[in-house]
mmCIF file of C-alpha atoms and ligand atoms in Angstrom:
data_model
loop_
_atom_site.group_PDB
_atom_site.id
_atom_site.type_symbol
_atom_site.label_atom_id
_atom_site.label_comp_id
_atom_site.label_asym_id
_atom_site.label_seq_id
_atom_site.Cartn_x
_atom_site.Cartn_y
_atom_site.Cartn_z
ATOM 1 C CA UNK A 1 0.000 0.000 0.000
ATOM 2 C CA UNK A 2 0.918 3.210 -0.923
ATOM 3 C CA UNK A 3 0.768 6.119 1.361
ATOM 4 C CA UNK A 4 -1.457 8.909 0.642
ATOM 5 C CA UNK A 5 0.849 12.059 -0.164
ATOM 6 C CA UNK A 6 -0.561 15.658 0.043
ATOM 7 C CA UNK A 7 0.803 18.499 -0.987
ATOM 8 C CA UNK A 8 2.062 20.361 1.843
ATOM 9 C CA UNK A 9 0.215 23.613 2.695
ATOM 10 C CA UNK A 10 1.789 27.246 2.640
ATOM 11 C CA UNK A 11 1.403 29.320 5.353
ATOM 12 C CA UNK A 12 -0.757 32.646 4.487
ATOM 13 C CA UNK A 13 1.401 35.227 5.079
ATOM 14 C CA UNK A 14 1.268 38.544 5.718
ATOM 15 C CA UNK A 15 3.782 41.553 5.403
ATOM 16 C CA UNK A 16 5.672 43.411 8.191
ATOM 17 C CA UNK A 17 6.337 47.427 7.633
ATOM 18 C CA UNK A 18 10.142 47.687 7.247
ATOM 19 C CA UNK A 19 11.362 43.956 7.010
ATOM 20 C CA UNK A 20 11.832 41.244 4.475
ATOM 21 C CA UNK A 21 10.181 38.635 6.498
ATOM 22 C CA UNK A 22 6.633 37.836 6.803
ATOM 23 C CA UNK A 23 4.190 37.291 9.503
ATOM 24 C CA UNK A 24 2.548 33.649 9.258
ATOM 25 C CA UNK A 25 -0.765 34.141 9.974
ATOM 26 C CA UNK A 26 -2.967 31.686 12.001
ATOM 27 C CA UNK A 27 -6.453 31.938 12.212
ATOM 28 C CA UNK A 28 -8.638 35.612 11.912
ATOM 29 C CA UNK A 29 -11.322 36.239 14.650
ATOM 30 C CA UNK A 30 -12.925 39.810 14.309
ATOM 31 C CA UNK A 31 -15.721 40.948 16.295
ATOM 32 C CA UNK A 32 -18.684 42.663 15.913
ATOM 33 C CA UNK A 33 -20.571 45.924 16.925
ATOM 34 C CA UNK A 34 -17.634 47.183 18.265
ATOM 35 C CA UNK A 35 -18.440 51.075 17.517
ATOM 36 C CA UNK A 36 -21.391 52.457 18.647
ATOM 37 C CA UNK A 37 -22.773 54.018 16.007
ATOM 38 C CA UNK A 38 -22.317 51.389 13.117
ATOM 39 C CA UNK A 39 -24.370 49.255 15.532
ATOM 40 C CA UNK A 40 -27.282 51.399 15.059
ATOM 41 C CA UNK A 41 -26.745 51.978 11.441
ATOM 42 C CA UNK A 42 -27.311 47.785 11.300
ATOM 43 C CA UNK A 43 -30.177 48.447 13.812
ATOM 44 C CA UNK A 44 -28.265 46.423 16.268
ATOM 45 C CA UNK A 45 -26.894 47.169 19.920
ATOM 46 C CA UNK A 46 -24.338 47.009 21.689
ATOM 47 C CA UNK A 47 -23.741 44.175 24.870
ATOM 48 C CA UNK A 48 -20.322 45.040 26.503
ATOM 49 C CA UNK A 49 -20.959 41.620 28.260
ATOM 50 C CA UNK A 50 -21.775 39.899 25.313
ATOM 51 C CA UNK A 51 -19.596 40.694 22.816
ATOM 52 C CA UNK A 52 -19.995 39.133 18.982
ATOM 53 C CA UNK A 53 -17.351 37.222 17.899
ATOM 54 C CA UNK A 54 -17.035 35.408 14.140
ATOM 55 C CA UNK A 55 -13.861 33.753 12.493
ATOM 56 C CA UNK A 56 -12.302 33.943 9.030
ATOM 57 C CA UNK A 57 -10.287 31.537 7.681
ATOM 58 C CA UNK A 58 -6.409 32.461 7.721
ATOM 59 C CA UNK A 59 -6.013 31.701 4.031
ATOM 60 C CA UNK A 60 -8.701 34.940 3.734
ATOM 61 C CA UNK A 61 -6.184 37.570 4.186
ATOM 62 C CA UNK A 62 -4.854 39.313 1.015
ATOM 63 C CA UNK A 63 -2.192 41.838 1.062
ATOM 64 C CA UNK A 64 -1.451 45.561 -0.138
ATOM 65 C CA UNK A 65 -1.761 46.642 -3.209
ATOM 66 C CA UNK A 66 -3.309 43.312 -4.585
ATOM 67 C CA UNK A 67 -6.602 42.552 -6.617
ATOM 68 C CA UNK A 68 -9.739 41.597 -4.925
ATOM 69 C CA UNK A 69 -12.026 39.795 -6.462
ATOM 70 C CA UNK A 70 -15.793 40.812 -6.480
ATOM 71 C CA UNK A 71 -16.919 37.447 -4.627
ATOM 72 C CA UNK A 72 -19.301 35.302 -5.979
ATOM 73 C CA UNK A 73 -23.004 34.998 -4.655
ATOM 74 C CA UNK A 74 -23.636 38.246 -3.430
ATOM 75 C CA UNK A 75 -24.850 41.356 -5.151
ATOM 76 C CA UNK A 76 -24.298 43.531 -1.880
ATOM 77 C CA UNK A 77 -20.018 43.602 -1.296
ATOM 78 C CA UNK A 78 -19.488 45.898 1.847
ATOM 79 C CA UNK A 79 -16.686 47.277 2.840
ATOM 80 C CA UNK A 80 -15.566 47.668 6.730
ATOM 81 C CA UNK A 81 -12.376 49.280 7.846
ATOM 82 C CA UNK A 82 -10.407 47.938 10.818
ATOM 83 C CA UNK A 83 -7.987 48.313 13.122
ATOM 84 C CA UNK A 84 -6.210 44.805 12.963
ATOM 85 C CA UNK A 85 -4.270 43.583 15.916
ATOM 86 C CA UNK A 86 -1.627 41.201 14.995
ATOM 87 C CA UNK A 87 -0.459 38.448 18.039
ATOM 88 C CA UNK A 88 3.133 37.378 18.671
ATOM 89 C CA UNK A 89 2.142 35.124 21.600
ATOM 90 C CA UNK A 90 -1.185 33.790 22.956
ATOM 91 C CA UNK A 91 -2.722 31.804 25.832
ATOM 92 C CA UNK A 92 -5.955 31.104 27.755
ATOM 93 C CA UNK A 93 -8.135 33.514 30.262
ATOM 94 C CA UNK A 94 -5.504 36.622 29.626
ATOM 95 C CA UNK A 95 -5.866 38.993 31.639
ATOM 96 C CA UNK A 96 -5.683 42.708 29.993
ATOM 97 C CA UNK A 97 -2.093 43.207 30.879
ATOM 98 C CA UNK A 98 -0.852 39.767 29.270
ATOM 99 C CA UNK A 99 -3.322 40.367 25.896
ATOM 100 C CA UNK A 100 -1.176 43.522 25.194
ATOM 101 C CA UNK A 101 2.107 41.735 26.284
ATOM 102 C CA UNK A 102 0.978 39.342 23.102
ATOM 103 C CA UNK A 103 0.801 41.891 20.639
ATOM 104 C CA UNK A 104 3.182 41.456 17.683
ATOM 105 C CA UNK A 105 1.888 44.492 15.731
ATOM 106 C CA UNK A 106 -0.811 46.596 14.243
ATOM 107 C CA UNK A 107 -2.282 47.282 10.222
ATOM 108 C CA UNK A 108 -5.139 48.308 8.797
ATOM 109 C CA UNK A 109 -7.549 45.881 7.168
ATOM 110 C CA UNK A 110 -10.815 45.340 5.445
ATOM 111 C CA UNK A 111 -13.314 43.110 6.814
ATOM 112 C CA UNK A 112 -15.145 42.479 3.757
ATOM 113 C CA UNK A 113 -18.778 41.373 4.145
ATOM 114 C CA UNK A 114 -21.656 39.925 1.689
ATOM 115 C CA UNK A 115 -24.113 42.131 3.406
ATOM 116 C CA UNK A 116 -27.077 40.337 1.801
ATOM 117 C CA UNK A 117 -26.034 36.865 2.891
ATOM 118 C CA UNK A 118 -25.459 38.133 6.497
ATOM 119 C CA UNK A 119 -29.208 39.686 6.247
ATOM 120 C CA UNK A 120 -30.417 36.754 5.209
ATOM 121 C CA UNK A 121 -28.776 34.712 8.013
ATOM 122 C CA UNK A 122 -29.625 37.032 10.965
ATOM 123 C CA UNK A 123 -33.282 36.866 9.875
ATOM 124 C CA UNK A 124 -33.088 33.266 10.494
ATOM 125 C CA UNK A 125 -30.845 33.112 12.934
ATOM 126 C CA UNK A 126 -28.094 31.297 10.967
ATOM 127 C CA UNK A 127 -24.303 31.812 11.370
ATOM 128 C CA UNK A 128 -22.563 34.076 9.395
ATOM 129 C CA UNK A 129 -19.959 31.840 7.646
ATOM 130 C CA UNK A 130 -21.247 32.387 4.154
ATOM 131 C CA UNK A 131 -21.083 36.262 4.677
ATOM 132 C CA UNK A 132 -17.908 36.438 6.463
ATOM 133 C CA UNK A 133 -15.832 34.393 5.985
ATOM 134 C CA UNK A 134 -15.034 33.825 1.727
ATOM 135 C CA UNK A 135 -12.139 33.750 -0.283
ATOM 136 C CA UNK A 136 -10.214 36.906 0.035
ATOM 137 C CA UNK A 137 -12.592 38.542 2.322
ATOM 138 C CA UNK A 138 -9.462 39.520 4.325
ATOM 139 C CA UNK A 139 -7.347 42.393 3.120
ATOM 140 C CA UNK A 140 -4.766 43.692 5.284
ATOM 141 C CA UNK A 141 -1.685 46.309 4.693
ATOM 142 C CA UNK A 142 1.456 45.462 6.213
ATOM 143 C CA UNK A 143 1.892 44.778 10.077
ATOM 144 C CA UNK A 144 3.540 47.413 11.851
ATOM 145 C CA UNK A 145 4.812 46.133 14.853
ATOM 146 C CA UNK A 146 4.529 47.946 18.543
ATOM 147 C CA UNK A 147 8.320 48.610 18.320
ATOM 148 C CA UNK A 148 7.711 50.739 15.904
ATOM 149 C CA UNK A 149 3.551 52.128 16.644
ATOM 150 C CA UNK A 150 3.745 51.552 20.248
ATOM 151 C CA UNK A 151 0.657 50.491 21.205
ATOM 152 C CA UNK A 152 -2.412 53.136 19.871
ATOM 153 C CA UNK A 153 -5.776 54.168 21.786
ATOM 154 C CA UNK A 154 -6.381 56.664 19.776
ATOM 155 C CA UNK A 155 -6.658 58.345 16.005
ATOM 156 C CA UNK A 156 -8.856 58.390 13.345
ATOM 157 C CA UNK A 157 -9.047 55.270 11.320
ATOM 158 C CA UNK A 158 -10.177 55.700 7.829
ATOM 159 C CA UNK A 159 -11.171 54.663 4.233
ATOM 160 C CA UNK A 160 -11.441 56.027 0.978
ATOM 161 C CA UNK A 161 -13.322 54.795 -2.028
ATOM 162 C CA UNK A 162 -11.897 56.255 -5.548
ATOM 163 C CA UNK A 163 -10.599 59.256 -3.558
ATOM 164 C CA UNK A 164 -14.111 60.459 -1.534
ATOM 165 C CA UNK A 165 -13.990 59.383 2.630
ATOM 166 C CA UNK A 166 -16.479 56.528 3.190
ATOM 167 C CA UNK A 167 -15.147 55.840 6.933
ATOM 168 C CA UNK A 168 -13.630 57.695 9.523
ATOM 169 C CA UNK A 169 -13.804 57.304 12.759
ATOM 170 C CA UNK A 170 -11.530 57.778 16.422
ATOM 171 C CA UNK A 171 -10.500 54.122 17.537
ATOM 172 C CA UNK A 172 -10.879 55.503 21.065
ATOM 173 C CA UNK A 173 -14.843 54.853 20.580
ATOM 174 C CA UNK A 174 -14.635 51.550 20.345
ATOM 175 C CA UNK A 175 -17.002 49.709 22.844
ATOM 176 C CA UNK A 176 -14.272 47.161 23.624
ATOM 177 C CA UNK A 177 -10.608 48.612 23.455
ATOM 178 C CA UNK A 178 -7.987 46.554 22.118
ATOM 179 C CA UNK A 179 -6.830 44.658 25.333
ATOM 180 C CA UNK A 180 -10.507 43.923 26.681
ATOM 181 C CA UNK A 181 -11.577 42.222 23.030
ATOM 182 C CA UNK A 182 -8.348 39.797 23.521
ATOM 183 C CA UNK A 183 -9.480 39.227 27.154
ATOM 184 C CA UNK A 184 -12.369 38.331 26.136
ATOM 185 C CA UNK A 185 -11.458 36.146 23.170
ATOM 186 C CA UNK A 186 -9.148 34.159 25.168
ATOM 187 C CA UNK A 187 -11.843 33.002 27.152
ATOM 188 C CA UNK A 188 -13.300 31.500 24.598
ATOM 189 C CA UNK A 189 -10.365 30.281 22.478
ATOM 190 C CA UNK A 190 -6.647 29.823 22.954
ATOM 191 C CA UNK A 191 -4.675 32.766 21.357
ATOM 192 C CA UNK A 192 -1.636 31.740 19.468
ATOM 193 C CA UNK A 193 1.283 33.535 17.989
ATOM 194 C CA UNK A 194 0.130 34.333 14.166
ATOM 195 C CA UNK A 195 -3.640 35.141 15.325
ATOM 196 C CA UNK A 196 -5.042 38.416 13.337
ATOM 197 C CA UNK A 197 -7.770 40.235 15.294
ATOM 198 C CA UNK A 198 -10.304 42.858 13.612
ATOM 199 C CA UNK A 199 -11.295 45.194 15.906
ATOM 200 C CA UNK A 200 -14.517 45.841 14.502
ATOM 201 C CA UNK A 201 -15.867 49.015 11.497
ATOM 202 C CA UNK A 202 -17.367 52.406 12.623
ATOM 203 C CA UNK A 203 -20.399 53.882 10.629
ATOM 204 C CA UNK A 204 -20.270 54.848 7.144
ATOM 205 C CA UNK A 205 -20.412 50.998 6.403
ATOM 206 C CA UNK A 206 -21.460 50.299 1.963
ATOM 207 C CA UNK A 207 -21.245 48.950 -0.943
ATOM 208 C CA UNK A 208 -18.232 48.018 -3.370
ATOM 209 C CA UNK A 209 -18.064 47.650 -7.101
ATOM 210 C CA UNK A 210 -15.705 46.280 -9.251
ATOM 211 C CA UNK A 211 -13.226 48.803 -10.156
ATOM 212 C CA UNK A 212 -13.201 50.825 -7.020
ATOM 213 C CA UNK A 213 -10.179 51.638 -5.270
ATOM 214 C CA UNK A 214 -9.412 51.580 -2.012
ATOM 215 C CA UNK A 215 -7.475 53.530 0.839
ATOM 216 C CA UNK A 216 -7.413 52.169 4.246
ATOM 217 C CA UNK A 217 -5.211 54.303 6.757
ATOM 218 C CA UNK A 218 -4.440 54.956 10.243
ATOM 219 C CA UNK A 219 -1.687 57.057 11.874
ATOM 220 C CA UNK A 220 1.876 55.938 12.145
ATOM 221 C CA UNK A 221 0.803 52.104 10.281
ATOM 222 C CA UNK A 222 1.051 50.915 6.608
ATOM 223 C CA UNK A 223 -1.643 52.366 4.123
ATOM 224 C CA UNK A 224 -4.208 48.992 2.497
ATOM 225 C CA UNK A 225 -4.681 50.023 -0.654
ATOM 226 C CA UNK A 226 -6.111 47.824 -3.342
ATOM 227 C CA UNK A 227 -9.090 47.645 -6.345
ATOM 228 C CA UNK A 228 -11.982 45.537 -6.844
ATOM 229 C CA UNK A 229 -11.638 43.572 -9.513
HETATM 230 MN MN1 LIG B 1 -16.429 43.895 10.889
#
């Protein structure tokens, strides 16, 4: 008998601001709601006890400057800027102190959404998989690490569309800061070196077509930029 053989996987990768070598990226939890005002633009609330938490695969990110492909199965692309919190180290039950010892790095990214799938799923209570969590549904600019950004609570986190402002927003109204969503994660799942975290998008939250250009920025990190294609 022969054994089966299987290619062996590569890594998804994503760049680091300033160096040659690349973060390996692990798995992508982002949560949800995290801004109070996009909540009510979905006609949601907010539950600082509750907070909603989905996954992307880690093969979703895709990096600056490259194509994204209008996905298939949706007629409703949105776009939602991010802060994205990139983890050098992990563990279970952190406390707030030990989630921002973890922290590798910051960027910018894009959780991209089909906003039609995810209405039809929260009308029926269904998860959000299908709307999250597709092929290249993850752009992200490089990671700028905290030797380099520090750690920021504060500055306005933005995105462009073919040059006019569709997002902006200052990360310091976020419901759950930075250190508080990793708590909280890490009660739920073990955090590993290689984890991506979006923080969650503030209002201003629409739709893409192909050809548009992007711009996502936030002081002192790496620029996403990148078309629909
Ligand atoms: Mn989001």
């Amino acid at each position: 008998m022969s054994e089966l053989v299987f290619p062996a996987p590569t890594p998804p990768t994503v760049a680091i601001h300033g160096s040659a070598l690349r973060f390996p990226v692990h798995r992508i939890y982002c949560i949800g709601r995290n801004y109070e005002e996009h909540a009510r633009e979905m006609n949601a609330t907010v539950a600082l006890d509750a907070p909603v938490f989905f996954l992307k695969p880690g093969d979703a990110v895709v990096g600056d400057g490259a194509d994204v492909p209008y996905p298939s199965a949706t007629g409703d692309l949105h776009h939602e800027v991010e802060l994205v919190v990139a983890l050098r180290s992990g563990g279970r039950d952190l406390d707030e102190q030990a989630a921002r010892a973890a922290i590798y790095g910051y960027a910018v990214g894009l959780d991209l959404t089909r906003r039609d799938l995810q209405a039809k799923a929260k009308a029926k209570g269904l998860p959000w998989d299908t709307a999250k969590g597709f092929d290249a549904s993850a752009p992200i600019g490089a990671i700028t690490p905290v030797a380099q950004c520090g750690h920021p609570a504060a500055g306005e986190l933005r995105l462009q569309i073919n040059g006019e402002q569709r997002q902006c927003a200052d990360i310091a109204s976020m419901v759950l800061p930075v250190a508080a969503i990793l708590a909280s994660l890490s009660t739920l799942f073990e955090l590993r070196a290689g984890d991506l975290v979006f923080t969650g998008t503030p209002a201003g939250v629409a739709a893409l077509q192909r050809g548009d250009a992007f711009v996502a920025s936030f002081p002192g990190l790496a620029e996403l930029r990148g078309h629909i294609v």
